[in-house]
CSV table of C-alpha atoms in Angstrom, one decimal:
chain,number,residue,atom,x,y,z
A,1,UNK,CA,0.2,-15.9,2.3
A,2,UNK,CA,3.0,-14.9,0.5
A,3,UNK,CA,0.9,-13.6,-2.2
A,4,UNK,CA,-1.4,-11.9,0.3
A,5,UNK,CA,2.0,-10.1,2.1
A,6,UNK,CA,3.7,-8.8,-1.5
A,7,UNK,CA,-0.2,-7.0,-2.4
A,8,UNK,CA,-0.4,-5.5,0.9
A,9,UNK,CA,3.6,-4.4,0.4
A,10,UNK,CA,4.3,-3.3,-2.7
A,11,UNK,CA,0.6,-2.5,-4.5
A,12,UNK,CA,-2.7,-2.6,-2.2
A,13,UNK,CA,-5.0,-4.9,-1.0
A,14,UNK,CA,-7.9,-5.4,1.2
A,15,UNK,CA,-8.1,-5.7,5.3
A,16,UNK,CA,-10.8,-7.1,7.6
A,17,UNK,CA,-12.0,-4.9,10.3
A,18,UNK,CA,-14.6,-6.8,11.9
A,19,UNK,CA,-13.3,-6.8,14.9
A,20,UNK,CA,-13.6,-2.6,15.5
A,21,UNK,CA,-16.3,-1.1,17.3
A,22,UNK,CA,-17.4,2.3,17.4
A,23,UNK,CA,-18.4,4.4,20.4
A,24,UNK,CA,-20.0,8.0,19.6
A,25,UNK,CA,-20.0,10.8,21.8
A,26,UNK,CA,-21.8,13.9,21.2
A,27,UNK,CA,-22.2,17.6,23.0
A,28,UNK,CA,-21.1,21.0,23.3
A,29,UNK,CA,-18.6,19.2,26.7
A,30,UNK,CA,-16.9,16.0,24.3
A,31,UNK,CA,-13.7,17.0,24.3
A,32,UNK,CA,-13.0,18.6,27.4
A,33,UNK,CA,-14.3,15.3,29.0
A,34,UNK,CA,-12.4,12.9,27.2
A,35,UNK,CA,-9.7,15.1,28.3
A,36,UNK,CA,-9.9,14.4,31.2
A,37,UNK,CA,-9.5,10.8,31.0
A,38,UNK,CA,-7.3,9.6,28.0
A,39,UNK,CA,-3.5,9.9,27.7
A,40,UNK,CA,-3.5,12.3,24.4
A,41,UNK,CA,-4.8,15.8,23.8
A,42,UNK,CA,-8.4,15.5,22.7
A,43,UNK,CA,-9.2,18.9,22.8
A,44,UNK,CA,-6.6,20.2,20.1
A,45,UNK,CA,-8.3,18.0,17.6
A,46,UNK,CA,-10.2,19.4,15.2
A,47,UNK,CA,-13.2,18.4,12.8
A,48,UNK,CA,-10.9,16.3,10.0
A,49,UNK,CA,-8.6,15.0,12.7
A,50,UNK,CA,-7.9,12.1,15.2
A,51,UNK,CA,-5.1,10.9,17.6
A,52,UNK,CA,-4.0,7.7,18.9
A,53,UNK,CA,-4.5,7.0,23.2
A,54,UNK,CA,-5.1,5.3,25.6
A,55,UNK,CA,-7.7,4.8,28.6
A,56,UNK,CA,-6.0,4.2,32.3
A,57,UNK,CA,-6.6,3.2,35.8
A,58,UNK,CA,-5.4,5.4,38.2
A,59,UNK,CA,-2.4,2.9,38.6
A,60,UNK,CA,-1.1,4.0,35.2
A,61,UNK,CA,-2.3,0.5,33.9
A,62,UNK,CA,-4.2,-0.1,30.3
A,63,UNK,CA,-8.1,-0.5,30.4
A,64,UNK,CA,-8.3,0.2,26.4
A,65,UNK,CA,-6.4,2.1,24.0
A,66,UNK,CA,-8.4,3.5,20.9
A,67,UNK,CA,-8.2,5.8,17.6
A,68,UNK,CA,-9.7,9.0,19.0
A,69,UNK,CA,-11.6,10.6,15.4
A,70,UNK,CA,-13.5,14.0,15.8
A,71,UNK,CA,-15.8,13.8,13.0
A,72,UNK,CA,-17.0,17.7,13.7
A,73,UNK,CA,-20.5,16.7,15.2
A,74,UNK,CA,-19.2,14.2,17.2
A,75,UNK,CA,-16.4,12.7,18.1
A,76,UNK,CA,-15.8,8.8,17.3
A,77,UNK,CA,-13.9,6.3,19.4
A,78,UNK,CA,-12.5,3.6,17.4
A,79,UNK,CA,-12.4,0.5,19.5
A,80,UNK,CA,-11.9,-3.0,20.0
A,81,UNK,CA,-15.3,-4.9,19.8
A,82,UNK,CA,-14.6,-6.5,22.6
A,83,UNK,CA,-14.3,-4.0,24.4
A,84,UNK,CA,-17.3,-1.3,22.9
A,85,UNK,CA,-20.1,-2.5,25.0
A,86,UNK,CA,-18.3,-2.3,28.9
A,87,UNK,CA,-16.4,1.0,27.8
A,88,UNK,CA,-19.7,2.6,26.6
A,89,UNK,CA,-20.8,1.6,30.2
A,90,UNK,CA,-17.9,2.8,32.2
A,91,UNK,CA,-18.0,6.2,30.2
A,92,UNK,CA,-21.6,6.8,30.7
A,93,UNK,CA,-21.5,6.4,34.3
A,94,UNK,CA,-18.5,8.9,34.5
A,95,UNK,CA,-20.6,11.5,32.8
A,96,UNK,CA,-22.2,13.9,35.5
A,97,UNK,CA,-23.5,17.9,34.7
A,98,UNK,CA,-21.7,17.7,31.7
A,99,UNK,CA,-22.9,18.0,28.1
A,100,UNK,CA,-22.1,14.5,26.9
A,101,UNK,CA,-24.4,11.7,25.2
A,102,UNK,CA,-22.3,8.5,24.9
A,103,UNK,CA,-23.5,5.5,22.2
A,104,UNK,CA,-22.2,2.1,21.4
A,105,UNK,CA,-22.9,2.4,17.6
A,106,UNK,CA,-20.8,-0.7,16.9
A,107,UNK,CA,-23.6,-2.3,15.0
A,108,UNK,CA,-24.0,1.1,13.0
A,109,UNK,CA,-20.7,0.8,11.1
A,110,UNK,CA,-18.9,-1.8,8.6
A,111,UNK,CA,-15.5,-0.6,8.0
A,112,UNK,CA,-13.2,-2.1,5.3
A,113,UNK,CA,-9.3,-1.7,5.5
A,114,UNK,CA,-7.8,-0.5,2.4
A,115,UNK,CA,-4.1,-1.2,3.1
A,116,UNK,CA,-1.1,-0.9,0.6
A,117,UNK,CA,1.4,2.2,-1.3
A,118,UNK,CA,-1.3,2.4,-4.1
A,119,UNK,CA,-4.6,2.3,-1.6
A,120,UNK,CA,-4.7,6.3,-2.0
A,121,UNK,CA,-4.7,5.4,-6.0
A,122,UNK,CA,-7.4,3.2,-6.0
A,123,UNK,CA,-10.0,4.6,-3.6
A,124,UNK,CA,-9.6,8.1,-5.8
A,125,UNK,CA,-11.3,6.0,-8.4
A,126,UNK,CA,-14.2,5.8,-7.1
A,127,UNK,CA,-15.1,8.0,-4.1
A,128,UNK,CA,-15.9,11.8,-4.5
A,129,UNK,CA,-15.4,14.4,-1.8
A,130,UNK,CA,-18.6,15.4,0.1
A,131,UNK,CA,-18.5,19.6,0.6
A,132,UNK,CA,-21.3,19.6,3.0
A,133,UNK,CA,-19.9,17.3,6.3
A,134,UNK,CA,-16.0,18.4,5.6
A,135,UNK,CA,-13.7,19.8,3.6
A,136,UNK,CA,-12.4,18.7,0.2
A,137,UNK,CA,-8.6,17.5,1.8
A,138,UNK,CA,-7.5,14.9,-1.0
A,139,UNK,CA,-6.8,11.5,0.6
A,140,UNK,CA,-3.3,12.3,-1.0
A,141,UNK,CA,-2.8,14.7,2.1
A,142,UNK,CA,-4.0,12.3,4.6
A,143,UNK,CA,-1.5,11.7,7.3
A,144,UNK,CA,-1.7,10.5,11.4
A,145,UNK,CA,-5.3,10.0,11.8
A,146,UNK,CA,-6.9,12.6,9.4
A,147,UNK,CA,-10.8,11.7,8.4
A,148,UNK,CA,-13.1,13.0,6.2
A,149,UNK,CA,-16.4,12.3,4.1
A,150,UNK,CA,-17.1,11.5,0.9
A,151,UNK,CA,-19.5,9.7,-1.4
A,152,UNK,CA,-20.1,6.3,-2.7
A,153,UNK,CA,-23.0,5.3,-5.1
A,154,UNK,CA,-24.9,8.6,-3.1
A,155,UNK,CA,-23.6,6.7,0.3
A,156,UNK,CA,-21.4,8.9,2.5
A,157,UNK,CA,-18.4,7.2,3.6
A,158,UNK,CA,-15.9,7.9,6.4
A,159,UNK,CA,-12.1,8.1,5.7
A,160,UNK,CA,-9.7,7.7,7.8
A,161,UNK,CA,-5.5,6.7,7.2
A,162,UNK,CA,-4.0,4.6,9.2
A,163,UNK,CA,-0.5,3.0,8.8
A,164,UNK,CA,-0.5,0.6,12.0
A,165,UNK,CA,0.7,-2.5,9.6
A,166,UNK,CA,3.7,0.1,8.3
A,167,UNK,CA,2.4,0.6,5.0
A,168,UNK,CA,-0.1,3.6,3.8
A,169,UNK,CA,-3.7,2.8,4.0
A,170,UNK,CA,-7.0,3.9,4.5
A,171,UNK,CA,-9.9,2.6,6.2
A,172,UNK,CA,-13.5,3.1,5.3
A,173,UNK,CA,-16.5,3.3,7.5
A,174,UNK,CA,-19.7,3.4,6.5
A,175,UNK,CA,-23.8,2.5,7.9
A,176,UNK,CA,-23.8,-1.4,7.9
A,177,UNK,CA,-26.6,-1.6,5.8
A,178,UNK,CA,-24.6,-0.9,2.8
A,179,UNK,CA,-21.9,-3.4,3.9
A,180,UNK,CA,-22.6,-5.6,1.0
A,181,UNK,CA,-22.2,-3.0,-1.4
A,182,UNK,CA,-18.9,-1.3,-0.6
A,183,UNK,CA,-17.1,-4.6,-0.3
A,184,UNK,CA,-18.6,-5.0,-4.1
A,185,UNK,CA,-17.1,-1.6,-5.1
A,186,UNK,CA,-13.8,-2.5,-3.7
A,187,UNK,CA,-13.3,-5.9,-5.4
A,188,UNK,CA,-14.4,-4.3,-8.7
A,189,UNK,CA,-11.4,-1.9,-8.4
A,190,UNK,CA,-9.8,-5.8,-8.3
A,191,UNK,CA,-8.5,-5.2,-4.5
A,192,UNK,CA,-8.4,-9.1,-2.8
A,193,UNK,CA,-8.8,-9.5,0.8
A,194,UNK,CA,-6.0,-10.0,2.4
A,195,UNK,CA,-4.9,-13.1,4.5
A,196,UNK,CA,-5.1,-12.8,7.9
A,197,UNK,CA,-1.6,-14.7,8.2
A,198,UNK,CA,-0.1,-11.6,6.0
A,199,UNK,CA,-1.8,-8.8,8.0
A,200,UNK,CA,-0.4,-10.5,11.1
A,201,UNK,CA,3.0,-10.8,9.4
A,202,UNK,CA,2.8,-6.8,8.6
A,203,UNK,CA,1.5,-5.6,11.9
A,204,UNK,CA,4.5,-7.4,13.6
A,205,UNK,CA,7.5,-6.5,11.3
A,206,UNK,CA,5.7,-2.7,12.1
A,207,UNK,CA,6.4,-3.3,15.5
A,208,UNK,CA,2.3,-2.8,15.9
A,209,UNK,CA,1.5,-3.9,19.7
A,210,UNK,CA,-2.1,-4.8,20.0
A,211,UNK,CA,-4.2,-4.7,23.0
A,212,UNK,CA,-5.7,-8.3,24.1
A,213,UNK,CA,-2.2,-9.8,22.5
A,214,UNK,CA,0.5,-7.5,23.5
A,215,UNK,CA,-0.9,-5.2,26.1
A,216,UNK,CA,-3.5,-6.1,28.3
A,217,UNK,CA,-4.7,-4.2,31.9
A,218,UNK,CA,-1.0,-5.0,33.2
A,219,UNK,CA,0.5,-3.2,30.8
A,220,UNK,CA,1.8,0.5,31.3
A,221,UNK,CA,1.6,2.3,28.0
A,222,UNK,CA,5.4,2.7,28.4
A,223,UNK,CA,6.2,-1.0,28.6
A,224,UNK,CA,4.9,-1.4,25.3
A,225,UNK,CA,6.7,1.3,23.5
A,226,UNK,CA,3.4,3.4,22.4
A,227,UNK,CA,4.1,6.7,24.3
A,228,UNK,CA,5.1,9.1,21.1
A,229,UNK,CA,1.8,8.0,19.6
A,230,UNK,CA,-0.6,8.1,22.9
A,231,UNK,CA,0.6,10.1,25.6
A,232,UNK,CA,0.8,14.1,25.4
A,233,UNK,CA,3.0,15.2,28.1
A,234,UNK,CA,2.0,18.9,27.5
A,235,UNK,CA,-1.7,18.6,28.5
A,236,UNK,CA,-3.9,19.1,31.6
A,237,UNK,CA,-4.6,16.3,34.6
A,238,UNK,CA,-5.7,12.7,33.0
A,239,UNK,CA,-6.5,9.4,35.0
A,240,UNK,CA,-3.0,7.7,35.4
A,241,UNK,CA,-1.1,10.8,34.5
A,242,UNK,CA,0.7,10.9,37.8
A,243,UNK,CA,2.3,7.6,37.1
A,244,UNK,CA,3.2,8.2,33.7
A,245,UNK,CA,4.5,11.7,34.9
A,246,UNK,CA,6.7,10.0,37.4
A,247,UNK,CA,8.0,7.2,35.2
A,248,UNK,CA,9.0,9.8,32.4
A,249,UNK,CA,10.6,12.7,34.4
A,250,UNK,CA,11.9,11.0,37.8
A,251,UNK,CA,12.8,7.8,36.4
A,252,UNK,CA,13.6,9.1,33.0
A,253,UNK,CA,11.4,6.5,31.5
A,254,UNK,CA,12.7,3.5,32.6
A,255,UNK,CA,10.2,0.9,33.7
A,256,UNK,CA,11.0,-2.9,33.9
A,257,UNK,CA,10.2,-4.2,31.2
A,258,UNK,CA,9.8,-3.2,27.6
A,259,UNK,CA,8.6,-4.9,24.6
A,260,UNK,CA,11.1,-5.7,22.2
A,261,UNK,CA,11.4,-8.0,18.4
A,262,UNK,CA,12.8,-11.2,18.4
A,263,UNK,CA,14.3,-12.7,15.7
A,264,UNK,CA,14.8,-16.1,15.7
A,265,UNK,CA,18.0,-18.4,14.5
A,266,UNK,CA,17.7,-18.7,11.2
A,267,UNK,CA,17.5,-22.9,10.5
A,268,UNK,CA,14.3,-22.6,13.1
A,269,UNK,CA,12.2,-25.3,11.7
A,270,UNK,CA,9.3,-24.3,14.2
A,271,UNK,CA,7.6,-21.8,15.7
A,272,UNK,CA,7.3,-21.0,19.5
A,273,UNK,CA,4.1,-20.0,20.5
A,274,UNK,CA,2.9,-16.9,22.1
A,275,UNK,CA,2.6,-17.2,26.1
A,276,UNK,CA,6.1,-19.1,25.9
A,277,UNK,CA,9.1,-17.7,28.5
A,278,UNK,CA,12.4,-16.2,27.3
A,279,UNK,CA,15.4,-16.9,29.4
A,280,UNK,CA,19.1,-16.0,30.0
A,281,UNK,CA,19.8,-19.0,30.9
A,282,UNK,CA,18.0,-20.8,33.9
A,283,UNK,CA,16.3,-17.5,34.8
A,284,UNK,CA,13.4,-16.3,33.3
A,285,UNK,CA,13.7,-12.6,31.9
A,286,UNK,CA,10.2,-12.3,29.5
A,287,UNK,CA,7.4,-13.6,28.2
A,288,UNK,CA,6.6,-13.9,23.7
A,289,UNK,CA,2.9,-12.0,22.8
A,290,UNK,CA,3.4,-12.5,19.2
A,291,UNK,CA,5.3,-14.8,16.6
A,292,UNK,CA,4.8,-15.1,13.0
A,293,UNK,CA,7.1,-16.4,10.1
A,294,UNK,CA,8.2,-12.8,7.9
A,295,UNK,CA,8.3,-13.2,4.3
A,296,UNK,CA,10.5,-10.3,4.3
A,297,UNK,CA,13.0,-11.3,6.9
A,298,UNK,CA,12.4,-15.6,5.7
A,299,UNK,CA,12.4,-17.0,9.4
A,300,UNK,CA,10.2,-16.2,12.1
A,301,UNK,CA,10.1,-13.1,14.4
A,302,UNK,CA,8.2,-12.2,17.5
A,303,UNK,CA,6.9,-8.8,19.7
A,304,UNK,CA,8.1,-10.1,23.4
A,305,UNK,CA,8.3,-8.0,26.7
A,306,UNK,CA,12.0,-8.6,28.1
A,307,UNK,CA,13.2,-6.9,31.6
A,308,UNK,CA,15.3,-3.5,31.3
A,309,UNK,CA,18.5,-5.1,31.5
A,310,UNK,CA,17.9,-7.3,28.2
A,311,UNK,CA,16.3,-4.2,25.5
A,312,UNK,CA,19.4,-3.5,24.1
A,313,UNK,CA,19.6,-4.8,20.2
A,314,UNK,CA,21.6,-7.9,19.8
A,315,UNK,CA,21.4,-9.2,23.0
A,316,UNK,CA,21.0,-13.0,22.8
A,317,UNK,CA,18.0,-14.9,24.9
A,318,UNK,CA,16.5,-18.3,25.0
A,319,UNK,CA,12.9,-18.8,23.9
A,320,UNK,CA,11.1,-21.9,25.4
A,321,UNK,CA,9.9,-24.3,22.5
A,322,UNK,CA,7.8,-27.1,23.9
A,323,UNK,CA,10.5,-28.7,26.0
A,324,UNK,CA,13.5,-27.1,24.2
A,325,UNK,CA,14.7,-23.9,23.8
A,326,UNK,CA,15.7,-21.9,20.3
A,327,UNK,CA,18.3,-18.8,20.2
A,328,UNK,CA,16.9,-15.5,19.5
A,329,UNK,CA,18.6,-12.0,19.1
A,330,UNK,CA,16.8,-8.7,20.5
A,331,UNK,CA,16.3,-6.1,17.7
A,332,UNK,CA,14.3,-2.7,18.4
A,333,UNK,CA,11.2,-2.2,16.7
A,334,UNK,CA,10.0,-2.0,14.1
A,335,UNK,CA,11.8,-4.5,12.8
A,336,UNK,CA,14.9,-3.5,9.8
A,337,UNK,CA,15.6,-5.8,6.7
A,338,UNK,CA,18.6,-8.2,7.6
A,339,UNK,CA,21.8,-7.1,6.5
A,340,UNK,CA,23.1,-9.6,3.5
């Protein structure tokens, strides 16, 4: 793990995405629907570009969040696998007069993280920029969620950055069929997969929430922290936008609970589990989504949803361990190196 955690950090290395699924949507009326009904701006993207958001209930809560991609001649929703074949469903049966075809092309795509300050460095080894389906943008100048295609052994190959573990990286898609193939390119260049115990570790010290671990369809986008990356407050009328409207202007974004790091005391010899309660005391103030041990930090950490009152960094809490309790201390997110 270790190992794993200093590639990933300091040179590159490889990430499994098998559990991504892919939605398509194609026709003249794309973005204006999807504008309709996610929290970012979809119609300002253009071909080359992608934003983060999420999908609501009228309620305000979470039904999915997803990496929004428009690919030029289509636009791509990047999103949990899970979730692909039910959201593919509820978005066809939303579509009415207009010009939208909606796909579950899950099974279409194998997509590869490449993770890691020198991922840019090794994929310009081997992949060459393909003029016809985009422009010739240098991964180099890849930030947010820009994409592009290029070319692998003759196979085009989708690009798109992403730093949700807090490092740079890249992630490739391409048809399925050539799965086998792509993951041999990438190990040539000697990139190792990564272990899942150090991908966890980075996606937690990033402060990363995930849907199914830390937000599920309780969870207002605001509660988990995610509104500069998936809410536009600037567009037009979206499903939940009242709520979210309300929160951030009447209440001045103040909702009653928020997700917050933990770090635990530093001779903690085990580590509480996710689902466990955080107290003040005898009262129960939050509930732990994530915990891992942090190779950077060298003692274990969690992503943990605390009520208002307790958000503030360095406020201490209990966190239930089996049937004792170990100190914690609140920190904001993403989580900082440890003063000496």
């Amino acid at each position: 793990l270790i190992r794993s955690y200093d590639k990933l950090r300091e040179t590159a290395g490889l990430v499994s995405l098998s559990n991504r699924g892919a939605i398509s949507m194609k026709g003249s009326d794309c973005a204006s629907y999807l504008q309709g009904l996610l929290t970012n701006d979809i119609s300002g993207l253009t071909a080359g570009t992608g934003c983060y958001a999420a999908y609501l209930t009228p309620q305000g809560r979470m039904i999915a969040d997803m990496r929004v991609l428009n690919l030029g001649d289509r636009i791509l929703l990047d999103v949990d696998s899970a979730q692909s074949d039910a959201l593919t469903s509820r978005f066809s049966m939303l579509v009415f007069s207009e010009d939208v075809q909606v796909k579950d092309e899950s099974s279409a795509w194998y997509w590869a993280g490449v993770r890691g300050p020198g991922a840019v460095a090794c994929l310009e080894q081997i992949l060459k920029p393909e003029r016809t389906l985009s422009g010739t943008k240098a991964l180099t100048a890849y930030q947010g969620l820009d994409n592009g295609w290029w070319v692998l052994n003759g196979k085009p190959v989708l690009a798109v950055s992403n730093d949700e573990l807090g490092v740079p990286g890249i992630d490739l898609g391409v048809s399925s069929a050539y799965a086998g193939q792509i993951n041999e390119q990438l190990e040539v260049l000697g990139l190792e997969w990564g272990n899942a115990g150090a991908v966890e570790a980075l996606r937690v010290e990033a402060g990363t929430p995930r849907f199914g671990i830390d937000m599920d369809q309780d969870t207002i986008p605001l509660e988990a922290g995610i509104e500069a990356r998936a809410i536009s407050e600037t567009k037009g009328c979206y499903v939940g936008q009242e709520v979210i409207i309300r929160i951030l202007h009447r209440g001045k974004g103040r909702v009653a609970r928020r997700l917050v790091g933990l770090i635990f005391s530093q001779d903690l010899s085990t580590e509480p589990t996710s689902g466990e309660s955080v107290y003040d005391g005898h009262e129960t103030i939050g509930r732990v989504t994530s915990t891992v041990l942090s190779p950077r930090l060298a003692r274990q950490i969690a992503l943990a949803y605390v009520q208002r009152a307790y958000t503030a960094p360095g406020t201490r809490v209990d966190v239930a361990d089996g049937e004792s309790r170990v100190a914690a201390e609140v920190t904001a997110l993403p989580f900082l190196p440890l003063s000496a």
